[in-house]
Tab-separated table of C-alpha atoms in Angstrom:
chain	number	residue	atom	x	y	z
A	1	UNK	CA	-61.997	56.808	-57.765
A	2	UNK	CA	-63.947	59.194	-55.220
A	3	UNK	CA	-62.190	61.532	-53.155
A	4	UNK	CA	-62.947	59.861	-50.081
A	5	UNK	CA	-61.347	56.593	-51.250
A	6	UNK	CA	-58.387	58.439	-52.428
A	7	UNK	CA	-57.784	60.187	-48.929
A	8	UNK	CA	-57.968	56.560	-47.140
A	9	UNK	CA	-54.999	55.038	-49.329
A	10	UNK	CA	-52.759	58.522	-48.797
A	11	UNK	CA	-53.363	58.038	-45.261
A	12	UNK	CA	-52.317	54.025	-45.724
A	13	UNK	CA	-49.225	54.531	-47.327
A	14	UNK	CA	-47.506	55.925	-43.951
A	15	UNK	CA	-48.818	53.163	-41.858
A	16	UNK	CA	-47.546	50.447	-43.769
A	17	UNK	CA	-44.081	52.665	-44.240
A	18	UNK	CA	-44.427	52.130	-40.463
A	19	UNK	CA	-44.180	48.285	-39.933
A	20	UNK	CA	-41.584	46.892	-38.098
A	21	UNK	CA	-40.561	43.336	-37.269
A	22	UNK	CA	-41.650	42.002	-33.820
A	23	UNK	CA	-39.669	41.963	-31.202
A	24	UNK	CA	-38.718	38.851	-29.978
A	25	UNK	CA	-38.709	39.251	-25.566
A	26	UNK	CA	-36.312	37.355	-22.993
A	27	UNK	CA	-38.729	34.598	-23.084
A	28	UNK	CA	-38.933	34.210	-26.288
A	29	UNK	CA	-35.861	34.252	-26.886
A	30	UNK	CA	-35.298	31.481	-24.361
A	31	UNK	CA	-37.921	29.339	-25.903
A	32	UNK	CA	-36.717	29.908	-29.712
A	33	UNK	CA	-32.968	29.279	-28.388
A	34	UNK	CA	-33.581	25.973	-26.764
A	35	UNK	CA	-36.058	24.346	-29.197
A	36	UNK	CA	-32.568	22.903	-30.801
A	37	UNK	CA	-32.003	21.640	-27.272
A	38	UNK	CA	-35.131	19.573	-26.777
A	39	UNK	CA	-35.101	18.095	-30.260
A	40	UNK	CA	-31.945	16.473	-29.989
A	41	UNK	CA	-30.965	15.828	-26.667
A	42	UNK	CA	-28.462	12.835	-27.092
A	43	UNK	CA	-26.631	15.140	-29.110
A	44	UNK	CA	-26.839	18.005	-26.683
A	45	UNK	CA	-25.232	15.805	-23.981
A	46	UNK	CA	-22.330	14.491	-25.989
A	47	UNK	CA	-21.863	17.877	-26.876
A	48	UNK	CA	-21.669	19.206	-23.230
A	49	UNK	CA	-19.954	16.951	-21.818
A	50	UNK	CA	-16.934	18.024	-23.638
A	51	UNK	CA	-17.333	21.351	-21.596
A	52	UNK	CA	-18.102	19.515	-18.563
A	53	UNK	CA	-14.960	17.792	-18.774
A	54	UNK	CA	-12.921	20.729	-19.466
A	55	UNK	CA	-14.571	22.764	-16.357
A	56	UNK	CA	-14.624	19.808	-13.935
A	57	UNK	CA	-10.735	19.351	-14.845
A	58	UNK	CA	-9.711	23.537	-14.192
A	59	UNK	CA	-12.475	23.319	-10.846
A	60	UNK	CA	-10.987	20.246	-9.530
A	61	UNK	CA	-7.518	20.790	-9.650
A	62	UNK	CA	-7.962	24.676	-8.005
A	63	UNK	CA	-10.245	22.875	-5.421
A	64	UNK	CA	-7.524	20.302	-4.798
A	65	UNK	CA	-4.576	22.991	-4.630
A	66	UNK	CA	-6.836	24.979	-2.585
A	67	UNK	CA	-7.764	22.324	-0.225
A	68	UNK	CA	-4.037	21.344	0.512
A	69	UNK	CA	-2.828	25.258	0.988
A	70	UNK	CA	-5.879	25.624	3.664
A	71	UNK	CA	-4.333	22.577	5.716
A	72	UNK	CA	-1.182	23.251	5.269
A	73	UNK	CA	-2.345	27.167	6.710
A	74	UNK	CA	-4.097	25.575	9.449
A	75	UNK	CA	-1.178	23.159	10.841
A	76	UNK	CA	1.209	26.751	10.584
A	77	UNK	CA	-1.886	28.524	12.970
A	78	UNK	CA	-1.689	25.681	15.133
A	79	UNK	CA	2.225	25.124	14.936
A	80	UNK	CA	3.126	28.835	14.641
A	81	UNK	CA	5.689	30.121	13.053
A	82	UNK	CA	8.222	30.950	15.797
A	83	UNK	CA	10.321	27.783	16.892
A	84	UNK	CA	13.750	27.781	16.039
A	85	UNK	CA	16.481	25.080	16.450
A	86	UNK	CA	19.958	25.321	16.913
A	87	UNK	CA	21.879	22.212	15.713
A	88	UNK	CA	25.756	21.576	15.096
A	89	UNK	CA	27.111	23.205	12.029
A	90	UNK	CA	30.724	21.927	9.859
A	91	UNK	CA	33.431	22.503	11.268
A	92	UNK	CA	36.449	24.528	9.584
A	93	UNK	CA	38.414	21.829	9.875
A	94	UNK	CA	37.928	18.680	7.954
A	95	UNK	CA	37.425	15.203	10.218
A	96	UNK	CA	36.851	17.515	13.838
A	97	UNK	CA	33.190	17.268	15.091
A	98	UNK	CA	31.069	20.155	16.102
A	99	UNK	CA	29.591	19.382	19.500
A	100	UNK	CA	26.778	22.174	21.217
A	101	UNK	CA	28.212	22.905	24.748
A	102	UNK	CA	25.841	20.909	27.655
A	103	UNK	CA	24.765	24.275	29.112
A	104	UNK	CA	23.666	25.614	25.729
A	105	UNK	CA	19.628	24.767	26.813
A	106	UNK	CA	19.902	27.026	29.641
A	107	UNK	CA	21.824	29.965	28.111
A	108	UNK	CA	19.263	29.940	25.395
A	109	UNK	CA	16.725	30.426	27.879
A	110	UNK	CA	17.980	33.421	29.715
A	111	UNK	CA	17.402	35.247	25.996
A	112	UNK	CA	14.567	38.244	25.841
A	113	UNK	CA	11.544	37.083	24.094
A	114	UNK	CA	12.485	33.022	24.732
A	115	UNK	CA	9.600	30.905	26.274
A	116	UNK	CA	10.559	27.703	26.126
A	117	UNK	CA	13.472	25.456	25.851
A	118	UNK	CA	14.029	21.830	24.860
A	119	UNK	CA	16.484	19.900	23.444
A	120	UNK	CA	17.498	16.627	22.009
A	121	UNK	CA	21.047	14.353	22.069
A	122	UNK	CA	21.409	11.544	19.492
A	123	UNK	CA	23.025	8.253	21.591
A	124	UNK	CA	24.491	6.087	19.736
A	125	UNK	CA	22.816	3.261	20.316
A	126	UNK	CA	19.827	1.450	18.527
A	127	UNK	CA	16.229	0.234	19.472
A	128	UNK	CA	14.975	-3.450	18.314
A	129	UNK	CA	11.673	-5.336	19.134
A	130	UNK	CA	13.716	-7.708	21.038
A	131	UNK	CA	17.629	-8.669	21.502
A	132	UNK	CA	16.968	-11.578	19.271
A	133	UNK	CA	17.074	-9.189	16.028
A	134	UNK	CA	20.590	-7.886	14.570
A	135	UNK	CA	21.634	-4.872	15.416
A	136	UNK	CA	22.022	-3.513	12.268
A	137	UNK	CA	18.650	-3.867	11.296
A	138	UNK	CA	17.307	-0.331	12.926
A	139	UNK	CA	14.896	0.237	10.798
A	140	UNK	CA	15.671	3.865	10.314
A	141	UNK	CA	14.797	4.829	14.433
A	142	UNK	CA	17.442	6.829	16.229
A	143	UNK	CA	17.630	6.700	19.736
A	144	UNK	CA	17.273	10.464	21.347
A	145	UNK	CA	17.799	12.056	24.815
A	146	UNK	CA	15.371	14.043	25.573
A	147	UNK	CA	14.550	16.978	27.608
A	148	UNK	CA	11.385	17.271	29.619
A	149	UNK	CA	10.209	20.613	28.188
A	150	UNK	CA	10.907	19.295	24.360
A	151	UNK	CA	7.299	18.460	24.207
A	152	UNK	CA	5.799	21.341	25.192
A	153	UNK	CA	7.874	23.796	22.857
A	154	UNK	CA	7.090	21.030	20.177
A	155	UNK	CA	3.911	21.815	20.909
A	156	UNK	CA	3.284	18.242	20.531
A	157	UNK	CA	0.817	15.776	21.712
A	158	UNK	CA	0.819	11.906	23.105
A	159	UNK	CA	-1.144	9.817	21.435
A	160	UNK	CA	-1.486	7.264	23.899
A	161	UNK	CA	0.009	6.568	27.346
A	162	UNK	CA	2.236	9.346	28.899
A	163	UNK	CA	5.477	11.811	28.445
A	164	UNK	CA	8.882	11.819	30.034
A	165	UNK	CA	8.525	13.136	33.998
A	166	UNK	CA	10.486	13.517	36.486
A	167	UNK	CA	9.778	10.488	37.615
A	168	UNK	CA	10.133	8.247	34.771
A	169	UNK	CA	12.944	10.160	33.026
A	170	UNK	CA	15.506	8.301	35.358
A	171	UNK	CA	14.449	4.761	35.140
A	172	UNK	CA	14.497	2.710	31.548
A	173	UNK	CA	11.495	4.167	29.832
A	174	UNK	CA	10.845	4.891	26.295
A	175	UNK	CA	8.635	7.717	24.221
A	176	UNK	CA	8.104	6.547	20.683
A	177	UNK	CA	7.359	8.812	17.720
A	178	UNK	CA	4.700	7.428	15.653
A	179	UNK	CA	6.308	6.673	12.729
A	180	UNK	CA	9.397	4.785	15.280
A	181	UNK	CA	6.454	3.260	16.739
A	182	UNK	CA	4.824	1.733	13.445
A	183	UNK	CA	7.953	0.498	12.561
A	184	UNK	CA	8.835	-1.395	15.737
A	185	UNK	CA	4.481	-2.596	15.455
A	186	UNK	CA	4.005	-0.792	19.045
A	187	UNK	CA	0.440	0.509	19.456
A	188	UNK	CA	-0.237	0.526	23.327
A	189	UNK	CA	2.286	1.673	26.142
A	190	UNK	CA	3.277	-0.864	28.227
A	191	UNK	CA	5.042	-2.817	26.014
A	192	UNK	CA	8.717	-3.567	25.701
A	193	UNK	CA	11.754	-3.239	23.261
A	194	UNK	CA	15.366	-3.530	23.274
A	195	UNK	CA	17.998	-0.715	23.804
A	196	UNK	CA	21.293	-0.511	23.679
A	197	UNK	CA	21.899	-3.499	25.896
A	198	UNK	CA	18.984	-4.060	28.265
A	199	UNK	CA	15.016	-3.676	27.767
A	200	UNK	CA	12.832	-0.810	27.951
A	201	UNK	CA	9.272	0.030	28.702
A	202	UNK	CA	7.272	2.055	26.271
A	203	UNK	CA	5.657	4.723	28.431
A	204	UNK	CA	4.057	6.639	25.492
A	205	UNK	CA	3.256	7.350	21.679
A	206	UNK	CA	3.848	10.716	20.526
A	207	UNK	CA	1.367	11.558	17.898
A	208	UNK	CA	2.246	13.548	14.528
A	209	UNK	CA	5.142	16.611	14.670
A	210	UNK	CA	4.993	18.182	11.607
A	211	UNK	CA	7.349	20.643	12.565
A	212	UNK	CA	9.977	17.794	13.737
A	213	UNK	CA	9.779	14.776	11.293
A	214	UNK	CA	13.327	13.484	12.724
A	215	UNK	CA	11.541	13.320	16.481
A	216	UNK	CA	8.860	10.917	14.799
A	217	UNK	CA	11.115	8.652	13.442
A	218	UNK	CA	13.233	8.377	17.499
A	219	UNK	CA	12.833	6.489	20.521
A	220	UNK	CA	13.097	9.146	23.472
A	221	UNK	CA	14.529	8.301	26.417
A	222	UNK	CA	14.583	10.362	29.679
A	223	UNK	CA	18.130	12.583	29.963
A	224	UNK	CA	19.429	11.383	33.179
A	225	UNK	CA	18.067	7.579	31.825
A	226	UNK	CA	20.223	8.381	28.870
A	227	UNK	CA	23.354	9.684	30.781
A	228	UNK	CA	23.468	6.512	33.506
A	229	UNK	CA	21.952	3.565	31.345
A	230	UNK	CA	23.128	4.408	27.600
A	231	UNK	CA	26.531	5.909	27.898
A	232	UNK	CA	25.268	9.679	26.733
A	233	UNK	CA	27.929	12.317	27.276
A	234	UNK	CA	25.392	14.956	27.561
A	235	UNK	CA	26.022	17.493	24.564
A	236	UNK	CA	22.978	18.405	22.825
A	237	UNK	CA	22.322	17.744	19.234
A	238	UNK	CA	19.471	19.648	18.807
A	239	UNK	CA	18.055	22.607	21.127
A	240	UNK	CA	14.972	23.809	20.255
A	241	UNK	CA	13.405	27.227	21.397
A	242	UNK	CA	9.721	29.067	21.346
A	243	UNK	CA	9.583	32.871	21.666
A	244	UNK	CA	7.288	35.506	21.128
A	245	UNK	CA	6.583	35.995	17.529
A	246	UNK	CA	7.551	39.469	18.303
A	247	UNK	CA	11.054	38.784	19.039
A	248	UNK	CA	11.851	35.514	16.792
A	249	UNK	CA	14.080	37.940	14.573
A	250	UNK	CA	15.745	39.137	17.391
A	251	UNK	CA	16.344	35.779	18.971
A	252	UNK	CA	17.807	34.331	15.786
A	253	UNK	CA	20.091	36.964	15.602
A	254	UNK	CA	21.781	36.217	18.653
A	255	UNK	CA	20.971	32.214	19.265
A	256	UNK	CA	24.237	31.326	17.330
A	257	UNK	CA	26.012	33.168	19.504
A	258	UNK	CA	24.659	32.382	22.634
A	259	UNK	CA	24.301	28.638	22.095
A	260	UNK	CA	28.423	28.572	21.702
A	261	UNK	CA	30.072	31.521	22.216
A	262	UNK	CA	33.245	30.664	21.662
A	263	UNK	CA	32.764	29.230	17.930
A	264	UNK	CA	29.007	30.764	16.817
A	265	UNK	CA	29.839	30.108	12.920
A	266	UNK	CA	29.621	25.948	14.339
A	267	UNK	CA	26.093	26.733	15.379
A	268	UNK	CA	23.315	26.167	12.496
A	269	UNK	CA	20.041	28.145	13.084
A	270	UNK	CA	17.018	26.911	11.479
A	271	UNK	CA	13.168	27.448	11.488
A	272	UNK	CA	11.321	24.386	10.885
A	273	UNK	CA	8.636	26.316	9.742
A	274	UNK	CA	9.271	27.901	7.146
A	275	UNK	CA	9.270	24.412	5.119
A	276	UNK	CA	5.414	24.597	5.531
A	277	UNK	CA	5.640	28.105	4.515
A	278	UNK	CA	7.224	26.867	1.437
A	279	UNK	CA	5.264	24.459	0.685
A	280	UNK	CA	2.044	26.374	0.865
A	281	UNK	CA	3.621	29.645	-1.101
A	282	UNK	CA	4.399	26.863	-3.985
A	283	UNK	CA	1.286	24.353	-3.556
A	284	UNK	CA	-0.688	24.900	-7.175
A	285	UNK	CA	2.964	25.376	-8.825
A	286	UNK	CA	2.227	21.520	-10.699
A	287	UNK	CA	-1.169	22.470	-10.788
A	288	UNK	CA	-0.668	24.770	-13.955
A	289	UNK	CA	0.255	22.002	-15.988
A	290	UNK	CA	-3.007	20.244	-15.246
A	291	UNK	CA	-4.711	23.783	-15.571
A	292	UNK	CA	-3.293	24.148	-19.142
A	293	UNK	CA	-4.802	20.330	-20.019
A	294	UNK	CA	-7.714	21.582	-18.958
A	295	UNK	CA	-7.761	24.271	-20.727
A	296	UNK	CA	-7.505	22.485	-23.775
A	297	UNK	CA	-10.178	20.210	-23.005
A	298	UNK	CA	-12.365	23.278	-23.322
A	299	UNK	CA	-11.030	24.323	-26.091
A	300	UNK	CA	-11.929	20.995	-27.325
A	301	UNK	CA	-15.442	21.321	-25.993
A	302	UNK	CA	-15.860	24.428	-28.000
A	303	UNK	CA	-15.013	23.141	-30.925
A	304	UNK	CA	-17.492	20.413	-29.870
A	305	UNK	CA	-20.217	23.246	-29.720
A	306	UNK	CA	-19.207	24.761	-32.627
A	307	UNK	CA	-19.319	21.456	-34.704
A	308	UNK	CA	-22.452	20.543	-33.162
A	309	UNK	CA	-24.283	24.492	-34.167
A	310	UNK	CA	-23.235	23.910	-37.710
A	311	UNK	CA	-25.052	20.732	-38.236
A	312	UNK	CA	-27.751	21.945	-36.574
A	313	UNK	CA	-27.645	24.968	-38.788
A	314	UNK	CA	-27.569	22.443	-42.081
A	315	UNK	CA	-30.206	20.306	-40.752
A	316	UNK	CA	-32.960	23.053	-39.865
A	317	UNK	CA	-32.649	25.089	-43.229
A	318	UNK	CA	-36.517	24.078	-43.397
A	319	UNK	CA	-36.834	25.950	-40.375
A	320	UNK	CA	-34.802	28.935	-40.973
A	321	UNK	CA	-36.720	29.450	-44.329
A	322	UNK	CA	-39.971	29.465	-43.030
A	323	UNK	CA	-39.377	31.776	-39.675
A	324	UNK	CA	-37.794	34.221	-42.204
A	325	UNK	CA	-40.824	33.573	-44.982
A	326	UNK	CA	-42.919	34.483	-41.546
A	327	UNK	CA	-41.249	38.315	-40.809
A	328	UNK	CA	-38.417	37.036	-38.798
A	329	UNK	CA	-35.243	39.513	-39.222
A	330	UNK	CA	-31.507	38.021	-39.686
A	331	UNK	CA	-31.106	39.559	-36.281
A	332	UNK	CA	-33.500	37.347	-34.656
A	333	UNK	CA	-32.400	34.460	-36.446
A	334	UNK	CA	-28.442	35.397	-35.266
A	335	UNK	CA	-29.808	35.706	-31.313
A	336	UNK	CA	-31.969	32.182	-31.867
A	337	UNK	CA	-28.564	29.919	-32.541
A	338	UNK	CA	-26.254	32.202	-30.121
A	339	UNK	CA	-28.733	31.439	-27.415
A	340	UNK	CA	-28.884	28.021	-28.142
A	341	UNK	CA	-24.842	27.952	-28.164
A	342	UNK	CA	-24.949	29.689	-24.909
A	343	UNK	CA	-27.352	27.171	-23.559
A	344	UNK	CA	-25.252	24.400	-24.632
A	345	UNK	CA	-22.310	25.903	-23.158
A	346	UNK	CA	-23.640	26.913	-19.847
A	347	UNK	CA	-25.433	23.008	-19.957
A	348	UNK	CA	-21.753	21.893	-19.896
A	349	UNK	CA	-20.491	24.627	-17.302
A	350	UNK	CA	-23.027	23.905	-14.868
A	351	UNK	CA	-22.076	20.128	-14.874
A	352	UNK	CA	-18.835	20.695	-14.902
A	353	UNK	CA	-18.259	22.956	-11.545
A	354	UNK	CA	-20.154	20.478	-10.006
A	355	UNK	CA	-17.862	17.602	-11.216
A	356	UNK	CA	-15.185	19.114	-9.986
A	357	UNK	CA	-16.247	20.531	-6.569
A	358	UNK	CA	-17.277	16.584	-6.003
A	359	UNK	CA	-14.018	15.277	-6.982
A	360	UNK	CA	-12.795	17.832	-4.861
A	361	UNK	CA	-14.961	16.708	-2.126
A	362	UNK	CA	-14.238	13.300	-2.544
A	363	UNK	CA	-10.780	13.809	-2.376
A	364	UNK	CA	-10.492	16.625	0.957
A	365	UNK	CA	-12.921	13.824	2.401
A	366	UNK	CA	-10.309	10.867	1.892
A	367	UNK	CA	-7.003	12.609	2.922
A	368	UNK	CA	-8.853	14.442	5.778
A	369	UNK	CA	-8.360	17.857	4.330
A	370	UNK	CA	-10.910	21.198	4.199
A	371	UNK	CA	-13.210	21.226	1.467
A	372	UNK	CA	-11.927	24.405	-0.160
A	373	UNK	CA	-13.339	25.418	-4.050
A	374	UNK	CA	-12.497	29.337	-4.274
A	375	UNK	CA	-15.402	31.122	-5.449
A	376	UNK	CA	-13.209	33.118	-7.845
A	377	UNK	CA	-12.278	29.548	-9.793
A	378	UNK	CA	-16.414	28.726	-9.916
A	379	UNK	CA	-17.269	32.291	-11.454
A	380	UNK	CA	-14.328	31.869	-13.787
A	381	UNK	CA	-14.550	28.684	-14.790
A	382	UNK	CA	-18.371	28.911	-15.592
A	383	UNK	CA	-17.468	32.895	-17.471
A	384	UNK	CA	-14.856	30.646	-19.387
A	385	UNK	CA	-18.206	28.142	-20.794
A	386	UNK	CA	-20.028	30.999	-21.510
A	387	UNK	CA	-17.279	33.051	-23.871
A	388	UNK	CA	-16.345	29.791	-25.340
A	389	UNK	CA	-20.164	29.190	-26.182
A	390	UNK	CA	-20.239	32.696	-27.559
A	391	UNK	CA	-17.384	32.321	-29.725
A	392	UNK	CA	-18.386	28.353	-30.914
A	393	UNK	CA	-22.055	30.390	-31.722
A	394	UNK	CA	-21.083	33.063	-33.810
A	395	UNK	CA	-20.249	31.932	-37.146
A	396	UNK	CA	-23.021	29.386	-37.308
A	397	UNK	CA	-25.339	32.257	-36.388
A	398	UNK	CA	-24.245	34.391	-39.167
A	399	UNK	CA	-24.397	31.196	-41.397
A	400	UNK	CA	-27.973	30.916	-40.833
A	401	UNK	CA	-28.940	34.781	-40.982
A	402	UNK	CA	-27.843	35.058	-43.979
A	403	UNK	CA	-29.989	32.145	-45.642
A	404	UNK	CA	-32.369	33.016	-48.353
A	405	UNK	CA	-35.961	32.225	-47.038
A	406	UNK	CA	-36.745	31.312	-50.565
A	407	UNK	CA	-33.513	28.916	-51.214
A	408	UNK	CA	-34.050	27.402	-47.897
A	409	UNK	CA	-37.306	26.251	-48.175
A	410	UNK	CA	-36.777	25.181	-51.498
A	411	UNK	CA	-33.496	22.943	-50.230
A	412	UNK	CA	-35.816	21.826	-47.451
């Protein structure tokens, strides 16, 4: 052997010391990952749709929650938060009845920070389509005085035809709440129903009061109407007050008090409010039961994945043997099938969030509510897919690393 062929295998030695396995890039990786994919796609979708379901469940239900809360916030922006009404508490002694003194509208008003006043007496007398039905039949309506200013610190609206005036206060006319009004199958003013012992004209149709459900369910009738026609005696049952919503603490303080001064601990002071305050501060409160099904749906799904990698894992030994009969490392081979779980899982994710923001489209769209999906439930929700797909990846990964090239191809 010459000298000079000696020197060129020395200098050969290093360079093959230095050869290194190719690096697999991004892309690459991406097309080695979903090859899987492509080759069985029937099986890819029955596979997803397990995490679809999961994710479209957990997206849907937040949506839904959501979508109510924002409503429910946006009647208390347009309602506010600072009525109060004073209504007749028990009485320390059993059988006597509490009765608000008839001046008790007016000395509410003359409190700092008070707006407006209205108020409300029950009469006891009940409203029929015509004289011709029983009187016992009411059909759940009471029969109200009414104040002209009730309205306004209701901060209510007519639906159709007009509100007790001045004018037709005094004369038999007739506000119905909408619910009163369904019940009695009124929808125009003009028409007429029985009361008490004579006939009166519906003048208007009050529309919606969430803040006053019992005003919805009334026939109103003018206060001096009420006092001549119906036999009223002119104590309030209900006085309702707007103030400032920087004095509504103050206000309540002293509104007992000033509505009957002589027996305060009769007077009951409530804010109507705060049941829609309630309501939203709990809304979601079911929803974690249907959060936790959900949850287990994806945990199902994963399991799906997983079930679905190891197959695919037995079925592509052929393949396994030859990449790693080609240079490919157990590293590469370990990032090929966690990609492709990844894939699968964020196949399933993507469908899923939008499953669920439709069904929570669908369902703002039919009961009239915001279309609310928080961001914070997509990003989650689609974070969830991708751990799960991680997890359901791993050991089949491993599995297949650790194949022998030479016992794969030969069980191929």
């Amino acid at each position: 052997m010459s000298s000079r062929t000696r020197t060129e295998l020395t200098a050969a030695k290093p360079r093959a010391a230095r050869l290194k396995a190719a690096r697999l890039g991004p892309r690459d990786v991406l097309h080695v990952g979903s090859a899987g994919l492509r080759s069985r796609p029937v099986r890819i979708v029955l596979s997803a749709l397990g995490i679809a379901i999961g994710i479209a469940t957990m997206i849907a239900v937040v949506g839904i929650s959501a979508s109510s809360k924002a409503q429910l916030m946006r009647q208390l922006d347009a309602l506010g938060t600072n009525m109060l009404v004073a209504t007749p508490g028990e009485s320390m002694f059993a059988g006597q009845e509490v009765k608000l003194p008839k001046d008790a509208p007016g000395m509410v008003g003359r409190i700092d920070g008070v707006e407006h006043v209205g108020a409300t007496g029950d009469v006891a007398r009940s409203v029929r389509r015509s004289e011709k039905i029983p009187e016992e039949e009411t059909g759940g309506i009471a029969v109200k005085a009414a104040t002209e200013e009730l309205l306004e610190v209701l901060r209510g609206e007519v639906a159709r035809g007009t509100w007790l005036n001045g004018a037709n206060g005094r004369y038999p006319a007739v506000v119905l709440g909408h619910v009163a009004a369904e019940r009695l199958g009124v929808t125009e003013p003009g028409r007429q129903v029985w009361l008490g012992d004579r006939y009166f004209t519906v003048v208007g149709i009050l529309a919606p009061l969430p803040l006053a459900p019992e005003i919805e369910r009334s026939a109103l009738v003018g206060w001096s109407a009420a006092e001549e026609l119906l036999g009223f005696d002119g104590h309030p049952t209900s006085v309702y007050e707007r103030s400032t919503d920087a004095s509504v603490r103050d206000v309540r303080a002293v509104l007992a008090a000033t509505v009957d001064p002589r027996g305060p601990q009769n007077v009951r002071v409530t804010d109507p409010s705060s049941a829609l305050r309630a309501k939203a501060a709990t809304e979601g409160a079911f929803s974690t039961l249907l959060l936790g099904l959900g949850g287990i749906a994806l945990l199902v799904g994963g399991v799906g994945v997983a079930n679905t990698m190891i197959i695919s894992v037995l079925e592509r030994r052929h393949e396994i043997g030859l990449r790693r009969s080609l240079g490919a490392t157990r590293g590469q081979i370990r990032v090929q099938f966690v990609t492709e779980s990844l894939m699968l899982s964020g196949l399933g994710g993507v469908a899923g969030v939008a499953l669920g923001a439709a069904a929570t489209g669908a369902y703002a769209a039919s009961g009239g509510l915001p279309w609310v999906v928080p961001p914070w439930a997509v990003g989650g929700g689609f974070a969830a897919t991708l751990a799960i797909g991680t997890v359901a990846g791993l050991y089949p990964a491993v599995r297949a690393a650790r194949l022998s090239p030479t016992l794969a191809l030969h069980a191929a």
